[in-house]
């Protein structure tokens, strides 16, 4: 009878160890940048990233906060995205991902004139008062070479092209 309990305990421990190894392997595999492109919906975004100025960065650097809890949230959201991938048609033009300014500022300190030049630094200073986040003007940053939306941006037009008042 004691041998039966030992065998049962051995099988349980072995099962837990196998589950832990498989889970760790899955976490590592799904944390690779290439995994982000394993769904066809991501092809355009991935191709833009792969040829853009941010190609040396891992997806997590812009799309995840630091820490284990943030990574767990991303993994949970990833499971939701896998479910959506298999159960719905996804129009990527309608998908928006939150990228808080704090993630941009980790790498881009816009007060550094030596790095960005006087014109760019002054431009950012002029617009600080409006409390725009980085994506207001740089919506496509990270997924294209055209990282500045420029004058075509609707936010720019609100201030720089006011509607003509009837006369």
PDB file of C-alpha atoms in Angstrom:
ATOM      1  CA  UNK A   1       0.000   0.000   0.000  1.00  0.00           C
ATOM      2  CA  UNK A   2       2.860   2.371   0.750  1.00  0.00           C
ATOM      3  CA  UNK A   3       4.315   1.582  -2.665  1.00  0.00           C
ATOM      4  CA  UNK A   4       1.013   2.623  -4.320  1.00  0.00           C
ATOM      5  CA  UNK A   5       1.087   5.985  -2.520  1.00  0.00           C
ATOM      6  CA  UNK A   6       4.729   6.511  -3.547  1.00  0.00           C
ATOM      7  CA  UNK A   7       3.901   5.716  -7.180  1.00  0.00           C
ATOM      8  CA  UNK A   8       0.926   8.097  -7.102  1.00  0.00           C
ATOM      9  CA  UNK A   9       3.082  10.866  -5.551  1.00  0.00           C
ATOM     10  CA  UNK A  10       5.829  10.233  -8.137  1.00  0.00           C
ATOM     11  CA  UNK A  11       3.312  10.493 -11.003  1.00  0.00           C
ATOM     12  CA  UNK A  12       1.854  13.724  -9.573  1.00  0.00           C
ATOM     13  CA  UNK A  13       5.298  15.293  -9.103  1.00  0.00           C
ATOM     14  CA  UNK A  14       6.382  14.164 -12.573  1.00  0.00           C
ATOM     15  CA  UNK A  15       3.169  15.605 -14.056  1.00  0.00           C
ATOM     16  CA  UNK A  16       3.712  18.945 -12.296  1.00  0.00           C
ATOM     17  CA  UNK A  17       7.330  19.063 -13.499  1.00  0.00           C
ATOM     18  CA  UNK A  18       6.328  18.278 -17.089  1.00  0.00           C
ATOM     19  CA  UNK A  19       3.581  20.920 -16.935  1.00  0.00           C
ATOM     20  CA  UNK A  20       6.076  23.482 -15.573  1.00  0.00           C
ATOM     21  CA  UNK A  21       8.640  22.725 -18.308  1.00  0.00           C
ATOM     22  CA  UNK A  22       5.990  22.884 -21.059  1.00  0.00           C
ATOM     23  CA  UNK A  23       4.545  26.128 -19.638  1.00  0.00           C
ATOM     24  CA  UNK A  24       7.987  27.721 -19.400  1.00  0.00           C
ATOM     25  CA  UNK A  25       8.765  26.618 -22.962  1.00  0.00           C
ATOM     26  CA  UNK A  26       5.471  28.052 -24.207  1.00  0.00           C
ATOM     27  CA  UNK A  27       6.135  31.358 -22.417  1.00  0.00           C
ATOM     28  CA  UNK A  28       9.585  31.583 -23.969  1.00  0.00           C
ATOM     29  CA  UNK A  29       8.378  30.634 -27.454  1.00  0.00           C
ATOM     30  CA  UNK A  30       5.502  33.115 -27.402  1.00  0.00           C
ATOM     31  CA  UNK A  31       7.841  35.849 -26.145  1.00  0.00           C
ATOM     32  CA  UNK A  32       9.908  35.838 -29.326  1.00  0.00           C
ATOM     33  CA  UNK A  33       9.339  38.758 -31.664  1.00  0.00           C
ATOM     34  CA  UNK A  34       8.674  36.435 -34.604  1.00  0.00           C
ATOM     35  CA  UNK A  35       5.771  34.866 -32.742  1.00  0.00           C
ATOM     36  CA  UNK A  36       3.922  38.173 -33.038  1.00  0.00           C
ATOM     37  CA  UNK A  37       3.807  37.577 -36.799  1.00  0.00           C
ATOM     38  CA  UNK A  38       2.431  34.043 -36.582  1.00  0.00           C
ATOM     39  CA  UNK A  39      -1.098  35.360 -37.213  1.00  0.00           C
ATOM     40  CA  UNK A  40      -1.802  36.703 -40.707  1.00  0.00           C
ATOM     41  CA  UNK A  41      -3.463  39.799 -39.245  1.00  0.00           C
ATOM     42  CA  UNK A  42      -0.057  40.989 -38.071  1.00  0.00           C
ATOM     43  CA  UNK A  43       1.735  40.679 -41.434  1.00  0.00           C
ATOM     44  CA  UNK A  44       1.533  44.369 -42.359  1.00  0.00           C
ATOM     45  CA  UNK A  45       2.458  45.634 -38.885  1.00  0.00           C
ATOM     46  CA  UNK A  46       5.312  43.132 -38.644  1.00  0.00           C
ATOM     47  CA  UNK A  47       6.662  44.010 -42.106  1.00  0.00           C
ATOM     48  CA  UNK A  48       6.591  47.704 -41.175  1.00  0.00           C
ATOM     49  CA  UNK A  49       8.421  47.001 -37.912  1.00  0.00           C
ATOM     50  CA  UNK A  50      10.938  44.785 -39.704  1.00  0.00           C
ATOM     51  CA  UNK A  51      11.926  47.592 -42.105  1.00  0.00           C
ATOM     52  CA  UNK A  52      11.466  50.521 -39.723  1.00  0.00           C
ATOM     53  CA  UNK A  53      13.759  52.344 -37.326  1.00  0.00           C
ATOM     54  CA  UNK A  54      12.535  50.340 -34.316  1.00  0.00           C
ATOM     55  CA  UNK A  55      13.395  46.915 -35.762  1.00  0.00           C
ATOM     56  CA  UNK A  56      16.096  46.375 -33.117  1.00  0.00           C
ATOM     57  CA  UNK A  57      13.475  46.576 -30.358  1.00  0.00           C
ATOM     58  CA  UNK A  58      11.415  43.679 -29.088  1.00  0.00           C
ATOM     59  CA  UNK A  59       7.636  44.126 -29.357  1.00  0.00           C
ATOM     60  CA  UNK A  60       7.401  44.152 -25.564  1.00  0.00           C
ATOM     61  CA  UNK A  61       9.535  47.286 -25.308  1.00  0.00           C
ATOM     62  CA  UNK A  62       6.682  49.366 -26.761  1.00  0.00           C
ATOM     63  CA  UNK A  63       3.656  47.178 -26.059  1.00  0.00           C
ATOM     64  CA  UNK A  64       4.307  46.078 -22.456  1.00  0.00           C
ATOM     65  CA  UNK A  65       5.256  47.724 -19.212  1.00  0.00           C
ATOM     66  CA  UNK A  66       8.150  46.285 -17.251  1.00  0.00           C
ATOM     67  CA  UNK A  67       7.643  43.583 -14.644  1.00  0.00           C
ATOM     68  CA  UNK A  68       6.190  40.120 -14.246  1.00  0.00           C
ATOM     69  CA  UNK A  69       2.624  41.338 -13.638  1.00  0.00           C
ATOM     70  CA  UNK A  70       2.644  43.367 -16.861  1.00  0.00           C
ATOM     71  CA  UNK A  71       3.984  40.352 -18.766  1.00  0.00           C
ATOM     72  CA  UNK A  72       1.265  38.152 -17.262  1.00  0.00           C
ATOM     73  CA  UNK A  73      -1.379  40.644 -18.428  1.00  0.00           C
ATOM     74  CA  UNK A  74       0.075  40.573 -21.949  1.00  0.00           C
ATOM     75  CA  UNK A  75       0.053  36.784 -21.979  1.00  0.00           C
ATOM     76  CA  UNK A  76      -3.580  36.720 -20.802  1.00  0.00           C
ATOM     77  CA  UNK A  77      -4.496  39.247 -23.487  1.00  0.00           C
ATOM     78  CA  UNK A  78      -2.610  37.100 -25.993  1.00  0.00           C
ATOM     79  CA  UNK A  79      -4.869  34.158 -25.182  1.00  0.00           C
ATOM     80  CA  UNK A  80      -7.869  36.418 -25.853  1.00  0.00           C
ATOM     81  CA  UNK A  81      -6.306  37.443 -29.183  1.00  0.00           C
ATOM     82  CA  UNK A  82      -5.772  33.788 -30.148  1.00  0.00           C
ATOM     83  CA  UNK A  83      -9.454  33.127 -29.400  1.00  0.00           C
ATOM     84  CA  UNK A  84     -10.475  36.132 -31.539  1.00  0.00           C
ATOM     85  CA  UNK A  85      -8.125  34.990 -34.331  1.00  0.00           C
ATOM     86  CA  UNK A  86      -9.915  31.640 -34.577  1.00  0.00           C
ATOM     87  CA  UNK A  87     -13.475  32.845 -34.031  1.00  0.00           C
ATOM     88  CA  UNK A  88     -13.782  36.233 -35.783  1.00  0.00           C
ATOM     89  CA  UNK A  89     -12.681  38.122 -38.858  1.00  0.00           C
ATOM     90  CA  UNK A  90     -10.234  40.804 -37.754  1.00  0.00           C
ATOM     91  CA  UNK A  91      -9.933  44.132 -39.548  1.00  0.00           C
ATOM     92  CA  UNK A  92      -6.547  45.492 -38.439  1.00  0.00           C
ATOM     93  CA  UNK A  93      -7.544  48.992 -39.587  1.00  0.00           C
ATOM     94  CA  UNK A  94      -9.976  48.998 -36.674  1.00  0.00           C
ATOM     95  CA  UNK A  95      -7.504  47.695 -34.091  1.00  0.00           C
ATOM     96  CA  UNK A  96      -5.807  50.222 -31.853  1.00  0.00           C
ATOM     97  CA  UNK A  97      -3.173  49.333 -29.311  1.00  0.00           C
ATOM     98  CA  UNK A  98      -2.453  51.489 -26.317  1.00  0.00           C
ATOM     99  CA  UNK A  99       1.159  52.622 -26.140  1.00  0.00           C
ATOM    100  CA  UNK A 100       1.510  55.025 -23.221  1.00  0.00           C
ATOM    101  CA  UNK A 101       3.909  57.925 -23.605  1.00  0.00           C
ATOM    102  CA  UNK A 102       6.000  56.568 -20.722  1.00  0.00           C
ATOM    103  CA  UNK A 103       7.192  53.728 -22.950  1.00  0.00           C
ATOM    104  CA  UNK A 104       8.317  56.170 -25.662  1.00  0.00           C
ATOM    105  CA  UNK A 105      10.079  58.458 -23.223  1.00  0.00           C
ATOM    106  CA  UNK A 106      12.259  55.589 -21.964  1.00  0.00           C
ATOM    107  CA  UNK A 107      14.203  55.929 -25.219  1.00  0.00           C
ATOM    108  CA  UNK A 108      13.196  59.345 -26.573  1.00  0.00           C
ATOM    109  CA  UNK A 109      14.005  62.277 -24.300  1.00  0.00           C
ATOM    110  CA  UNK A 110      12.820  65.129 -26.484  1.00  0.00           C
ATOM    111  CA  UNK A 111      14.792  67.711 -24.521  1.00  0.00           C
ATOM    112  CA  UNK A 112      18.090  66.327 -25.877  1.00  0.00           C
ATOM    113  CA  UNK A 113      19.032  68.886 -28.519  1.00  0.00           C
ATOM    114  CA  UNK A 114      22.346  67.123 -29.221  1.00  0.00           C
ATOM    115  CA  UNK A 115      20.455  64.008 -30.279  1.00  0.00           C
ATOM    116  CA  UNK A 116      17.397  65.439 -32.046  1.00  0.00           C
ATOM    117  CA  UNK A 117      18.432  68.922 -33.108  1.00  0.00           C
ATOM    118  CA  UNK A 118      17.140  72.353 -32.168  1.00  0.00           C
ATOM    119  CA  UNK A 119      14.207  72.361 -34.609  1.00  0.00           C
ATOM    120  CA  UNK A 120      12.744  69.064 -33.371  1.00  0.00           C
ATOM    121  CA  UNK A 121      13.257  69.911 -29.692  1.00  0.00           C
ATOM    122  CA  UNK A 122      11.631  73.334 -30.144  1.00  0.00           C
ATOM    123  CA  UNK A 123       8.714  71.801 -32.075  1.00  0.00           C
ATOM    124  CA  UNK A 124       8.016  69.437 -29.182  1.00  0.00           C
ATOM    125  CA  UNK A 125       8.304  72.270 -26.643  1.00  0.00           C
ATOM    126  CA  UNK A 126       5.790  74.358 -28.634  1.00  0.00           C
ATOM    127  CA  UNK A 127       3.239  71.541 -28.482  1.00  0.00           C
ATOM    128  CA  UNK A 128       3.719  70.524 -24.807  1.00  0.00           C
ATOM    129  CA  UNK A 129       0.920  72.857 -23.738  1.00  0.00           C
ATOM    130  CA  UNK A 130      -1.628  70.793 -25.675  1.00  0.00           C
ATOM    131  CA  UNK A 131      -0.883  67.649 -23.666  1.00  0.00           C
ATOM    132  CA  UNK A 132      -0.725  65.459 -26.760  1.00  0.00           C
ATOM    133  CA  UNK A 133       0.666  62.011 -26.239  1.00  0.00           C
ATOM    134  CA  UNK A 134       3.368  60.743 -28.587  1.00  0.00           C
ATOM    135  CA  UNK A 135       0.932  58.799 -30.762  1.00  0.00           C
ATOM    136  CA  UNK A 136      -1.028  61.919 -31.640  1.00  0.00           C
ATOM    137  CA  UNK A 137       1.675  62.752 -34.178  1.00  0.00           C
ATOM    138  CA  UNK A 138       3.573  59.462 -34.336  1.00  0.00           C
ATOM    139  CA  UNK A 139       0.678  57.005 -34.637  1.00  0.00           C
ATOM    140  CA  UNK A 140       2.490  54.709 -37.057  1.00  0.00           C
ATOM    141  CA  UNK A 141       5.798  54.720 -35.158  1.00  0.00           C
ATOM    142  CA  UNK A 142       7.248  51.276 -34.844  1.00  0.00           C
ATOM    143  CA  UNK A 143       5.401  49.753 -37.778  1.00  0.00           C
ATOM    144  CA  UNK A 144       6.532  51.824 -40.732  1.00  0.00           C
ATOM    145  CA  UNK A 145       9.349  54.012 -41.964  1.00  0.00           C
ATOM    146  CA  UNK A 146       6.828  56.877 -41.998  1.00  0.00           C
ATOM    147  CA  UNK A 147       6.927  57.429 -38.250  1.00  0.00           C
ATOM    148  CA  UNK A 148       5.531  60.989 -38.399  1.00  0.00           C
ATOM    149  CA  UNK A 149       1.930  61.444 -39.458  1.00  0.00           C
ATOM    150  CA  UNK A 150       2.692  65.066 -40.324  1.00  0.00           C
ATOM    151  CA  UNK A 151       0.243  67.661 -41.567  1.00  0.00           C
ATOM    152  CA  UNK A 152      -2.238  65.016 -42.695  1.00  0.00           C
ATOM    153  CA  UNK A 153      -2.931  64.283 -39.028  1.00  0.00           C
ATOM    154  CA  UNK A 154      -6.419  65.385 -37.953  1.00  0.00           C
ATOM    155  CA  UNK A 155      -5.032  66.743 -34.666  1.00  0.00           C
ATOM    156  CA  UNK A 156      -2.803  69.165 -36.609  1.00  0.00           C
ATOM    157  CA  UNK A 157      -5.694  70.333 -38.763  1.00  0.00           C
ATOM    158  CA  UNK A 158      -7.771  71.266 -35.714  1.00  0.00           C
ATOM    159  CA  UNK A 159      -5.322  74.054 -34.835  1.00  0.00           C
ATOM    160  CA  UNK A 160      -3.560  74.808 -38.098  1.00  0.00           C
ATOM    161  CA  UNK A 161      -6.489  74.708 -40.542  1.00  0.00           C
ATOM    162  CA  UNK A 162      -9.488  76.122 -38.671  1.00  0.00           C
ATOM    163  CA  UNK A 163     -12.766  76.057 -40.549  1.00  0.00           C
ATOM    164  CA  UNK A 164     -13.459  79.352 -42.313  1.00  0.00           C
ATOM    165  CA  UNK A 165     -16.288  81.149 -40.598  1.00  0.00           C
ATOM    166  CA  UNK A 166     -19.153  82.338 -42.826  1.00  0.00           C
ATOM    167  CA  UNK A 167     -18.754  85.852 -43.659  1.00  0.00           C
TER     168      UNK A 167
END
